Amino acid sequence: MEEDQPRRDAEGLAEKVERLKRERGAVVLAHYYVPAETQRLADYVGDSFYLARLAKTLDVPVFVLCGVSFMAESVKLLNPARRVLMPEPAADCPMAHMVRREDVDRVRAEVEDLAVVAYVNTTAEVKRWADVCVTSSNAIKVVRELPEKNVLFIPDVNLGRYVAEQVPEKNVILNRGYCPTHNKIGVAQVEALELAHPDALVLAHPECTREVLDEADFIGSTKQIIERIAAGDEREFIVLTVVGVAAEIARRTEGQGKRVFFPEPAPVCPNMAMVTPEKLLACLGNMTGEVALPEDPQRAVEPLERMLELAGR
Ligand code: CIZ
Ligand code: SF4
């Protein structure tokens, strides 16, 4: 009987979350990188841009965003009339801040025919310095479609370098930001996995270092990695991104007998890891962690809209 206690507690928590969602008129949105137990309580799970755009189509007064601040900010920017709550307001993405205004201003002053391209993993303030945003799913397409010859890519050096290699007709100037979690995945860990699973397909997120990307058979965003695994004939996969994606891969490949391997120790984003089921419950109960509309929201939305226009061409 004792052993069933954790399961009963989890069921009790899930029931409370469901009841509060109904009472508050709230929809829970979760990123693939938050813990699997939190994803299980969400109404929708996806990448940051999917969640922000999806919110526009849902007629509810409150969103609870299980993820990091730039994601909640994006939901708020695209849905300014709705309340957006974060179960853990301190969950922030360090890379979202890894660019200095003076560096952007200097390049703007020195380089003509320039577009400043900001990864969506940035604060609203950084988005206001940019001409266009990109996600890891559409960065190559959007940069290719730009009329400008020169591109300053902020903040991620790894995604920026990967895009530069794929779009050689552009002159891409890189910045020095990086994701501490993806940066920590080392070639030695990848080689150990390849030795243990020689037939496995290697899939990597473009936030990984160049040396790790060189090992990959497939490079893509979380969504692209998940879809490639779900659609593939292969039986084994080595996945080089945050281990949270395992939950969605398991949902999408149920019964197919596919095996997925992550580096050891498993890549965990410490900020995403803070978004626990208990904090989601408390957030819904107390309606805390509300995200304010960022300053000059129109200017921050412009690069997001420009991205949609270019990505849709
Ligand atoms: O944009 C996102 O959601 C992130 C952080 C990664 C990805 O590849 O989807
Ligand atoms: Fe930021 Fe990296 Fe965490 Fe994504 S995994 S939220 S880029 S720190």
CSV table of C-alpha atoms and ligand atoms in Angstrom, one decimal:
chain,number,residue,atom,x,y,z
A,1,MET,CA,0.0,0.0,0.0
A,2,GLU,CA,2.8,2.3,1.0
A,3,GLU,CA,4.4,2.1,-2.5
A,4,ASP,CA,1.3,3.6,-4.1
A,5,GLN,CA,1.5,6.8,-2.1
A,6,PRO,CA,3.5,8.8,-4.6
A,7,ARG,CA,1.2,7.7,-7.4
A,8,ARG,CA,-1.9,8.7,-5.3
A,9,ASP,CA,-0.2,12.1,-4.5
A,10,ALA,CA,0.4,12.7,-8.2
A,11,GLU,CA,-3.2,11.9,-9.0
A,12,GLY,CA,-4.4,14.1,-6.2
A,13,LEU,CA,-2.3,17.0,-7.6
A,14,ALA,CA,-3.5,16.4,-11.1
A,15,GLU,CA,-7.1,16.5,-10.0
A,16,LYS,CA,-6.5,19.8,-8.1
A,17,VAL,CA,-4.8,21.3,-11.2
A,18,GLU,CA,-7.7,20.3,-13.4
A,19,ARG,CA,-10.3,21.8,-11.0
A,20,LEU,CA,-8.4,25.1,-10.7
A,21,LYS,CA,-7.9,25.3,-14.5
A,22,ARG,CA,-11.7,25.1,-14.9
A,23,GLU,CA,-12.4,27.6,-12.1
A,24,ARG,CA,-9.9,30.1,-13.4
A,25,GLY,CA,-10.6,29.7,-17.1
A,26,ALA,CA,-6.9,29.0,-17.5
A,27,VAL,CA,-5.1,27.0,-20.2
A,28,VAL,CA,-1.7,25.5,-19.3
A,29,LEU,CA,1.1,25.7,-21.9
A,30,ALA,CA,4.3,23.8,-21.4
A,31,HIS,CA,7.6,23.7,-23.2
A,32,TYR,CA,9.2,20.4,-24.2
A,33,TYR,CA,12.1,21.2,-21.8
A,34,VAL,CA,10.1,21.3,-18.5
A,35,PRO,CA,10.0,18.1,-16.4
A,36,ALA,CA,7.8,15.3,-17.8
A,37,GLU,CA,5.5,15.4,-14.8
A,38,THR,CA,4.8,19.1,-15.5
A,39,GLN,CA,4.2,18.4,-19.2
A,40,ARG,CA,1.6,15.8,-18.2
A,41,LEU,CA,-0.5,18.5,-16.5
A,42,ALA,CA,-0.5,20.8,-19.5
A,43,ASP,CA,-3.2,21.3,-22.1
A,44,TYR,CA,-0.6,21.9,-24.8
A,45,VAL,CA,3.1,21.1,-25.1
A,46,GLY,CA,5.3,22.6,-27.7
A,47,ASP,CA,8.2,24.9,-28.6
A,48,SER,CA,8.2,28.5,-27.6
A,49,PHE,CA,6.9,30.0,-30.8
A,50,TYR,CA,4.2,27.4,-31.3
A,51,LEU,CA,2.9,28.1,-27.8
A,52,ALA,CA,2.8,31.9,-28.3
A,53,ARG,CA,1.0,31.6,-31.6
A,54,LEU,CA,-1.4,28.9,-30.4
A,55,ALA,CA,-2.4,31.2,-27.5
A,56,LYS,CA,-3.8,33.7,-30.0
A,57,THR,CA,-6.2,31.1,-31.3
A,58,LEU,CA,-7.6,30.2,-27.8
A,59,ASP,CA,-10.4,32.2,-26.4
A,60,VAL,CA,-9.5,32.1,-22.6
A,61,PRO,CA,-8.6,34.9,-20.2
A,62,VAL,CA,-5.6,33.2,-18.5
A,63,PHE,CA,-2.5,31.4,-19.7
A,64,VAL,CA,-0.1,29.6,-17.4
A,65,LEU,CA,3.3,29.3,-19.2
A,66,CYS,CA,5.5,26.4,-17.9
A,67,GLY,CA,8.8,27.5,-19.3
A,68,VAL,CA,11.3,30.4,-19.0
A,69,SER,CA,10.6,34.2,-19.0
A,70,PHE,CA,11.3,34.9,-22.6
A,71,MET,CA,8.6,32.4,-23.5
A,72,ALA,CA,6.0,34.0,-21.2
A,73,GLU,CA,7.0,37.4,-22.5
A,74,SER,CA,6.4,36.2,-26.1
A,75,VAL,CA,2.9,34.9,-25.1
A,76,LYS,CA,2.1,38.2,-23.5
A,77,LEU,CA,3.5,40.3,-26.5
A,78,LEU,CA,1.3,38.4,-28.9
A,79,ASN,CA,-1.7,38.3,-26.5
A,80,PRO,CA,-1.5,41.6,-24.6
A,81,ALA,CA,-5.1,41.5,-23.4
A,82,ARG,CA,-4.8,38.2,-21.6
A,83,ARG,CA,-3.2,37.4,-18.2
A,84,VAL,CA,-0.1,35.3,-18.5
A,85,LEU,CA,1.2,33.6,-15.3
A,86,MET,CA,4.5,31.8,-14.7
A,87,PRO,CA,4.6,29.0,-12.0
A,88,GLU,CA,8.3,30.0,-11.4
A,89,PRO,CA,8.9,33.6,-12.3
A,90,ALA,CA,12.6,33.2,-11.5
A,91,ALA,CA,13.0,30.7,-14.4
A,92,ASP,CA,15.0,32.7,-16.8
A,93,CYS,CA,17.2,31.7,-19.9
A,94,PRO,CA,20.7,33.0,-19.4
A,95,MET,CA,21.3,33.2,-23.2
A,96,ALA,CA,18.3,35.6,-23.5
A,97,HIS,CA,20.5,38.3,-22.0
A,98,MET,CA,23.8,37.5,-23.6
A,99,VAL,CA,24.2,40.4,-25.9
A,100,ARG,CA,25.1,44.0,-25.2
A,101,ARG,CA,23.3,47.1,-26.7
A,102,GLU,CA,26.6,48.8,-27.4
A,103,ASP,CA,27.8,45.9,-29.6
A,104,VAL,CA,24.6,46.0,-31.6
A,105,ASP,CA,24.9,49.8,-32.0
A,106,ARG,CA,28.5,49.6,-33.0
A,107,VAL,CA,27.8,47.0,-35.8
A,108,ARG,CA,24.8,49.1,-36.9
A,109,ALA,CA,27.1,52.2,-37.2
A,110,GLU,CA,29.9,50.3,-39.0
A,111,VAL,CA,28.1,48.0,-41.4
A,112,GLU,CA,25.8,49.1,-44.2
A,113,ASP,CA,23.1,47.0,-45.7
A,114,LEU,CA,22.6,45.2,-42.3
A,115,ALA,CA,19.8,43.2,-40.7
A,116,VAL,CA,20.0,42.5,-36.9
A,117,VAL,CA,18.5,39.0,-36.5
A,118,ALA,CA,17.5,38.0,-32.9
A,119,TYR,CA,16.8,34.4,-31.9
A,120,VAL,CA,13.4,34.3,-30.1
A,121,ASN,CA,15.4,33.2,-27.1
A,122,THR,CA,15.9,36.8,-26.1
A,123,THR,CA,14.2,39.3,-23.8
A,124,ALA,CA,11.7,41.7,-25.1
A,125,GLU,CA,14.3,44.5,-24.7
A,126,VAL,CA,16.7,42.7,-27.0
A,127,LYS,CA,13.9,42.1,-29.5
A,128,ARG,CA,13.4,45.8,-29.7
A,129,TRP,CA,17.0,46.2,-31.0
A,130,ALA,CA,16.4,43.7,-33.8
A,131,ASP,CA,14.9,43.9,-37.3
A,132,VAL,CA,13.7,40.4,-37.4
A,133,CYS,CA,13.4,37.3,-35.1
A,134,VAL,CA,14.0,33.7,-35.9
A,135,THR,CA,13.4,30.4,-34.2
A,136,SER,CA,15.6,27.4,-34.5
A,137,SER,CA,13.0,25.9,-36.9
A,138,ASN,CA,13.0,28.8,-39.3
A,139,ALA,CA,16.4,30.6,-38.9
A,140,ILE,CA,17.9,29.4,-42.2
A,141,LYS,CA,14.8,30.2,-44.2
A,142,VAL,CA,14.3,33.7,-42.7
A,143,VAL,CA,18.0,34.7,-43.1
A,144,ARG,CA,18.0,33.5,-46.7
A,145,GLU,CA,14.9,35.6,-47.4
A,146,LEU,CA,16.3,38.8,-46.0
A,147,PRO,CA,17.1,41.5,-48.6
A,148,GLU,CA,20.1,42.7,-46.7
A,149,LYS,CA,23.6,41.2,-47.5
A,150,ASN,CA,24.9,41.5,-44.0
A,151,VAL,CA,23.5,40.0,-40.9
A,152,LEU,CA,24.3,40.5,-37.2
A,153,PHE,CA,23.0,37.3,-35.5
A,154,ILE,CA,22.3,37.7,-31.7
A,155,PRO,CA,22.7,36.2,-29.2
A,156,ASP,CA,23.6,32.5,-29.9
A,157,VAL,CA,27.0,32.0,-31.5
A,158,ASN,CA,26.3,28.3,-32.2
A,159,LEU,CA,23.0,28.8,-34.0
A,160,GLY,CA,24.4,31.8,-35.8
A,161,ARG,CA,27.4,29.9,-37.1
A,162,TYR,CA,25.3,27.0,-38.2
A,163,VAL,CA,23.0,29.5,-40.1
A,164,ALA,CA,26.0,31.2,-41.6
A,165,GLU,CA,27.2,27.9,-43.0
A,166,GLN,CA,23.8,27.0,-44.5
A,167,VAL,CA,23.4,30.5,-46.1
A,168,PRO,CA,26.8,31.2,-47.5
A,169,GLU,CA,25.5,34.1,-49.7
A,170,LYS,CA,25.1,36.2,-46.5
A,171,ASN,CA,27.9,37.8,-44.5
A,172,VAL,CA,26.9,36.7,-40.9
A,173,ILE,CA,28.5,38.6,-38.0
A,174,LEU,CA,28.4,36.5,-34.8
A,175,ASN,CA,27.9,37.5,-31.2
A,176,ARG,CA,29.2,35.5,-28.3
A,177,GLY,CA,26.1,34.2,-26.5
A,178,TYR,CA,25.4,30.6,-25.9
A,179,CYS,CA,23.2,28.1,-24.1
A,180,PRO,CA,25.0,26.8,-21.0
A,181,THR,CA,23.1,23.5,-21.2
A,182,HIS,CA,23.8,22.7,-24.8
A,183,ASN,CA,27.3,24.1,-24.6
A,184,LYS,CA,28.1,21.5,-21.9
A,185,ILE,CA,27.4,18.5,-24.2
A,186,GLY,CA,30.9,17.4,-25.1
A,187,VAL,CA,32.2,15.5,-28.1
A,188,ALA,CA,33.6,12.7,-25.8
A,189,GLN,CA,30.0,12.1,-24.5
A,190,VAL,CA,28.7,11.9,-28.0
A,191,GLU,CA,31.5,9.5,-29.1
A,192,ALA,CA,30.8,7.2,-26.2
A,193,LEU,CA,27.2,7.0,-27.3
A,194,GLU,CA,28.1,6.4,-30.9
A,195,LEU,CA,30.4,3.5,-29.8
A,196,ALA,CA,27.7,2.0,-27.7
A,197,HIS,CA,25.0,2.4,-30.4
A,198,PRO,CA,26.8,2.4,-33.7
A,199,ASP,CA,23.5,2.1,-35.8
A,200,ALA,CA,21.8,5.0,-34.0
A,201,LEU,CA,20.9,8.2,-35.9
A,202,VAL,CA,22.5,11.2,-34.2
A,203,LEU,CA,20.2,14.3,-33.9
A,204,ALA,CA,21.5,17.6,-32.5
A,205,HIS,CA,20.0,20.9,-31.6
A,206,PRO,CA,21.8,23.8,-33.4
A,207,GLU,CA,22.6,25.4,-29.9
A,208,CYS,CA,25.2,22.6,-29.6
A,209,THR,CA,28.8,23.5,-30.3
A,210,ARG,CA,30.3,23.2,-33.8
A,211,GLU,CA,32.3,20.1,-32.8
A,212,VAL,CA,29.1,18.3,-31.6
A,213,LEU,CA,27.2,19.4,-34.7
A,214,ASP,CA,29.9,17.9,-36.8
A,215,GLU,CA,29.0,14.5,-35.3
A,216,ALA,CA,25.3,14.9,-36.2
A,217,ASP,CA,23.3,13.2,-39.0
A,218,PHE,CA,20.4,15.6,-38.4
A,219,ILE,CA,20.4,19.1,-37.0
A,220,GLY,CA,17.1,20.7,-36.0
A,221,SER,CA,14.9,22.4,-33.5
A,222,THR,CA,13.1,20.4,-30.7
A,223,LYS,CA,10.0,20.1,-32.9
A,224,GLN,CA,12.1,19.0,-35.9
A,225,ILE,CA,14.0,16.4,-33.9
A,226,ILE,CA,10.8,15.0,-32.4
A,227,GLU,CA,9.2,14.8,-35.9
A,228,ARG,CA,12.3,13.2,-37.5
A,229,ILE,CA,12.3,10.5,-34.9
A,230,ALA,CA,8.6,9.8,-35.1
A,231,ALA,CA,8.8,9.6,-38.9
A,232,GLY,CA,12.0,7.6,-39.2
A,233,ASP,CA,12.5,3.9,-40.0
A,234,GLU,CA,15.6,3.7,-37.7
A,235,ARG,CA,15.3,1.9,-34.4
A,236,GLU,CA,17.8,3.8,-32.3
A,237,PHE,CA,18.4,7.5,-31.9
A,238,ILE,CA,21.1,9.6,-30.1
A,239,VAL,CA,19.5,12.9,-29.1
A,240,LEU,CA,21.6,15.9,-28.3
A,241,THR,CA,19.4,18.4,-26.6
A,242,VAL,CA,17.6,18.9,-23.3
A,243,VAL,CA,16.3,15.5,-22.0
A,244,GLY,CA,12.8,17.0,-21.5
A,245,VAL,CA,12.0,16.2,-25.2
A,246,ALA,CA,12.1,12.4,-24.2
A,247,ALA,CA,8.5,12.8,-22.9
A,248,GLU,CA,7.1,14.0,-26.3
A,249,ILE,CA,9.2,11.4,-28.2
A,250,ALA,CA,7.7,8.7,-26.0
A,251,ARG,CA,4.2,10.0,-26.7
A,252,ARG,CA,4.7,10.2,-30.4
A,253,THR,CA,6.4,6.8,-30.9
A,254,GLU,CA,4.4,4.7,-28.5
A,255,GLY,CA,4.4,1.0,-29.4
A,256,GLN,CA,7.0,1.5,-32.2
A,257,GLY,CA,9.8,0.0,-30.1
A,258,LYS,CA,12.2,2.9,-30.9
A,259,ARG,CA,15.1,3.5,-28.4
A,260,VAL,CA,16.4,7.0,-27.6
A,261,PHE,CA,19.7,7.8,-25.9
A,262,PHE,CA,20.9,11.0,-24.3
A,263,PRO,CA,24.4,12.0,-23.2
A,264,GLU,CA,25.5,11.1,-19.6
A,265,PRO,CA,24.8,13.1,-17.5
A,266,ALA,CA,21.5,13.9,-19.2
A,267,PRO,CA,21.3,17.6,-20.3
A,268,VAL,CA,18.9,19.4,-18.0
A,269,CYS,CA,18.2,23.1,-18.3
A,270,PRO,CA,18.2,24.2,-14.6
A,271,ASN,CA,15.7,27.0,-15.2
A,272,MET,CA,13.2,24.7,-16.9
A,273,ALA,CA,13.8,22.1,-14.2
A,274,MET,CA,12.4,24.6,-11.6
A,275,VAL,CA,8.9,24.5,-13.1
A,276,THR,CA,7.6,21.6,-11.0
A,277,PRO,CA,4.0,20.3,-10.8
A,278,GLU,CA,3.8,21.7,-7.2
A,279,LYS,CA,4.6,25.2,-8.4
A,280,LEU,CA,2.0,24.9,-11.2
A,281,LEU,CA,-0.6,24.0,-8.6
A,282,ALA,CA,0.4,26.9,-6.3
A,283,CYS,CA,0.4,29.3,-9.3
A,284,LEU,CA,-3.2,28.3,-10.3
A,285,GLY,CA,-4.3,28.4,-6.7
A,286,ASN,CA,-3.0,31.8,-5.8
A,287,MET,CA,-2.9,33.3,-9.4
A,288,THR,CA,0.6,34.5,-8.8
A,289,GLY,CA,3.6,35.1,-11.1
A,290,GLU,CA,1.9,37.4,-13.5
A,291,VAL,CA,4.0,38.7,-16.4
A,292,ALA,CA,3.8,42.4,-17.2
A,293,LEU,CA,3.5,43.7,-20.7
A,294,PRO,CA,7.0,44.7,-21.7
A,295,GLU,CA,7.9,48.3,-22.4
A,296,ASP,CA,7.2,49.6,-25.9
A,297,PRO,CA,5.5,46.3,-26.9
A,298,GLN,CA,4.8,47.3,-30.4
A,299,ARG,CA,8.5,47.7,-31.2
A,300,ALA,CA,9.2,44.2,-29.7
A,301,VAL,CA,6.4,42.6,-31.7
A,302,GLU,CA,7.6,44.1,-35.1
A,303,PRO,CA,10.5,41.6,-35.5
A,304,LEU,CA,8.2,38.7,-34.6
A,305,GLU,CA,5.8,39.8,-37.3
A,306,ARG,CA,8.6,40.3,-39.8
A,307,MET,CA,9.7,36.7,-39.1
A,308,LEU,CA,6.2,35.4,-39.8
A,309,GLU,CA,6.1,37.3,-43.1
A,310,LEU,CA,9.5,36.0,-44.2
A,311,ALA,CA,9.1,32.4,-42.9
A,312,GLY,CA,5.7,32.2,-44.7
A,313,ARG,CA,7.1,33.1,-48.2
B,1,CIZ,O1,12.2,27.9,-29.3
B,1,CIZ,C1,12.2,27.0,-28.5
B,1,CIZ,O2,11.2,26.5,-28.0
B,1,CIZ,C2,13.5,26.4,-28.0
B,1,CIZ,C3,14.0,26.9,-26.8
B,1,CIZ,C4,14.1,25.4,-28.6
B,1,CIZ,C5,13.6,24.7,-29.8
B,1,CIZ,O3,14.4,24.2,-30.6
B,1,CIZ,O4,12.4,24.6,-30.0
B,2,SF4,FE1,17.9,28.9,-22.4
B,2,SF4,FE2,19.4,26.8,-22.9
B,2,SF4,FE3,17.6,26.6,-21.0
B,2,SF4,FE4,16.9,26.8,-23.6
B,2,SF4,S1,18.0,25.1,-22.7
B,2,SF4,S2,16.0,27.9,-21.9
B,2,SF4,S3,18.5,28.2,-24.4
B,2,SF4,S4,19.4,27.9,-21.0
